[in-house]
Each structure stands twice: as C-alpha cells, then as structure tokens.
Amino acid sequence: FFFKQKTAYEIAQRLVGSEMCIRDSLTMSLNDIRDDGAIYLAQALEVNKSLLVLEIADNKISAEAAGSLKRGLTENNTLSVLDLGKNTLASLGAIALSEALLVNKTLTQLILHNNQIEEKGILALCDTLRKNLYIRKIDIAINPGIQQCVKQIGIVARRRSTLE
C-alpha cells in the first residue's frame, strides 16, 4: 500500500489537526513520498505534540527535504525516533540534521544508514554527538564517509558510553 506525496500531505494535515492528535507512531517507509511528502511531514512536526516515532525510510528523500526536517526537529519536542534510512540525504542532509540536533532534546534514535553521506556529513554528525547527549542510538552504516571517519566515531563512542 503506497501513500505517495498526496497522501503524505493528507496524513501531515491530520497530524496537525485533531483527528490524529493521539497518534504516537507513523510508518511510511517504502512509499515513494520523495521530497514533497517529507516536506509536508516536516511541517507537521513543527506543531505536532504527540508523534513519538516517524519512519520514512526508503522514500527517495534528498538533502532538499532535510532542510525542512531540520526546521521540524528544531520546533518539535516529542519525537524520539526518526528513521531516514536508505534515502539520498548525502552530506548536506546530514549537516542539516546535525544542526537540528544541537537544539532538539527529545530525539534519542536517528537512523541514517545507506544515505550516501560523505566524510563531511559524518564529521558533522560526530561533532554534534559530542554536544547532544540525548541521542542514544545512531545508525550511519553503509555510507561512503564512514571509512574516513572511523577514528572520530571511535572517539565519540568512547566518550559517550550510552551511545549505540
């Protein structure tokens, strides 16, 4: 069952309205929502006060939508899990999310595996993890920047015994 962008918009509208105000988890992985759908959901995050888990993996979401997700995460104070695995965020998207995590204090799990994130994006995430003590689990596997950043990742992991 595929939602696509139009239905992502409709779901986002319900997330900000009264119809789904008690909804705590939304899974839209493998639905081809692309950037437009992710932008709608990011806008909903800015005002939604009940969503705890958002899974939008494998949806062809790029760095363009990550800018909107950055705004959503900066304003949101309930989301604890964000799964963006297997998209195309690249380093620019990872940097945008890193900036949001400097402000966000509720996200505890961030899944970014297989997102074409290069060294610059991985280093930005590592730098943020030194400052954001709320993130408990981050998945950045299967990204091209991992190999060059193993040392930095190890340093962060040693300093943060609660980090997975």
GROMACS .gro file of C-alpha atoms in nm, residues 53-130:
model
   78
   53VAL     CA    1   0.821   0.764   1.609
   54LEU     CA    2   0.846   0.863   1.243
   55GLU     CA    3   0.969   0.601   0.998
   56ILE     CA    4   1.019   0.733   0.645
   57ALA     CA    5   1.298   0.507   0.522
   58ASP     CA    6   1.350   0.419   0.156
   59ASN     CA    7   1.147   0.707   0.011
   60LYS     CA    8   1.392   0.889  -0.218
   61ILE     CA    9   1.424   1.180   0.026
   62SER     CA   10   1.716   1.413  -0.053
   63ALA     CA   11   1.906   1.694   0.115
   64GLU     CA   12   1.641   1.939  -0.006
   65ALA     CA   13   1.383   1.789   0.230
   66ALA     CA   14   1.640   1.765   0.511
   67GLY     CA   15   1.628   2.145   0.539
   68SER     CA   16   1.257   2.121   0.620
   69LEU     CA   17   1.319   1.831   0.856
   70LYS     CA   18   1.576   2.050   1.029
   71ARG     CA   19   1.308   2.312   1.097
   72GLY     CA   20   1.062   2.046   1.210
   73LEU     CA   21   1.309   1.887   1.451
   74THR     CA   22   1.410   2.225   1.588
   75GLU     CA   23   1.049   2.304   1.681
   76ASN     CA   24   0.935   1.956   1.783
   77ASN     CA   25   0.967   1.843   2.142
   78THR     CA   26   0.808   1.497   2.133
   79LEU     CA   27   0.964   1.290   1.853
   80SER     CA   28   1.209   1.036   1.991
   81VAL     CA   29   1.281   0.812   1.687
   82LEU     CA   30   1.343   0.923   1.329
   83ASP     CA   31   1.418   0.662   1.064
   84LEU     CA   32   1.552   0.812   0.742
   85GLY     CA   33   1.750   0.508   0.637
   86LYS     CA   34   1.806   0.427   0.271
   87ASN     CA   35   1.732   0.769   0.125
   88THR     CA   36   1.962   1.013  -0.056
   89LEU     CA   37   2.029   1.277   0.210
   90ALA     CA   38   2.401   1.296   0.131
   91SER     CA   39   2.634   1.518   0.336
   92LEU     CA   40   2.419   1.831   0.304
   93GLY     CA   41   2.124   1.648   0.454
   94ALA     CA   42   2.336   1.506   0.736
   95ILE     CA   43   2.470   1.854   0.812
   96ALA     CA   44   2.117   1.999   0.825
   97LEU     CA   45   2.007   1.725   1.066
   98SER     CA   46   2.324   1.778   1.274
   99GLU     CA   47   2.231   2.143   1.316
  100ALA     CA   48   1.880   2.050   1.430
  101LEU     CA   49   2.021   1.808   1.686
  102LEU     CA   50   2.210   2.092   1.852
  103VAL     CA   51   1.866   2.225   1.957
  104ASN     CA   52   1.646   1.915   1.977
  105LYS     CA   53   1.645   1.745   2.316
  106THR     CA   54   1.390   1.467   2.263
  107LEU     CA   55   1.527   1.263   1.971
  108THR     CA   56   1.701   0.955   2.110
  109GLN     CA   57   1.737   0.745   1.793
  110LEU     CA   58   1.841   0.861   1.447
  111ILE     CA   59   1.868   0.613   1.162
  112LEU     CA   60   2.065   0.734   0.861
  113HIS     CA   61   2.215   0.415   0.719
  114ASN     CA   62   2.266   0.396   0.343
  115ASN     CA   63   2.219   0.767   0.266
  116GLN     CA   64   2.526   0.848   0.054
  117ILE     CA   65   2.673   1.057   0.337
  118GLU     CA   66   3.035   1.151   0.268
  119GLU     CA   67   3.309   1.238   0.516
  120LYS     CA   68   3.193   1.599   0.571
  121GLY     CA   69   2.845   1.485   0.677
  122ILE     CA   70   2.973   1.208   0.905
  123LEU     CA   71   3.212   1.452   1.074
  124ALA     CA   72   2.925   1.698   1.130
  125LEU     CA   73   2.722   1.422   1.295
  126CYS     CA   74   3.020   1.324   1.515
  127ASP     CA   75   3.069   1.684   1.623
  128THR     CA   76   2.701   1.713   1.714
  129LEU     CA   77   2.709   1.388   1.911
  130ARG     CA   78   2.982   1.535   2.130
   0.00000   0.00000   0.00000
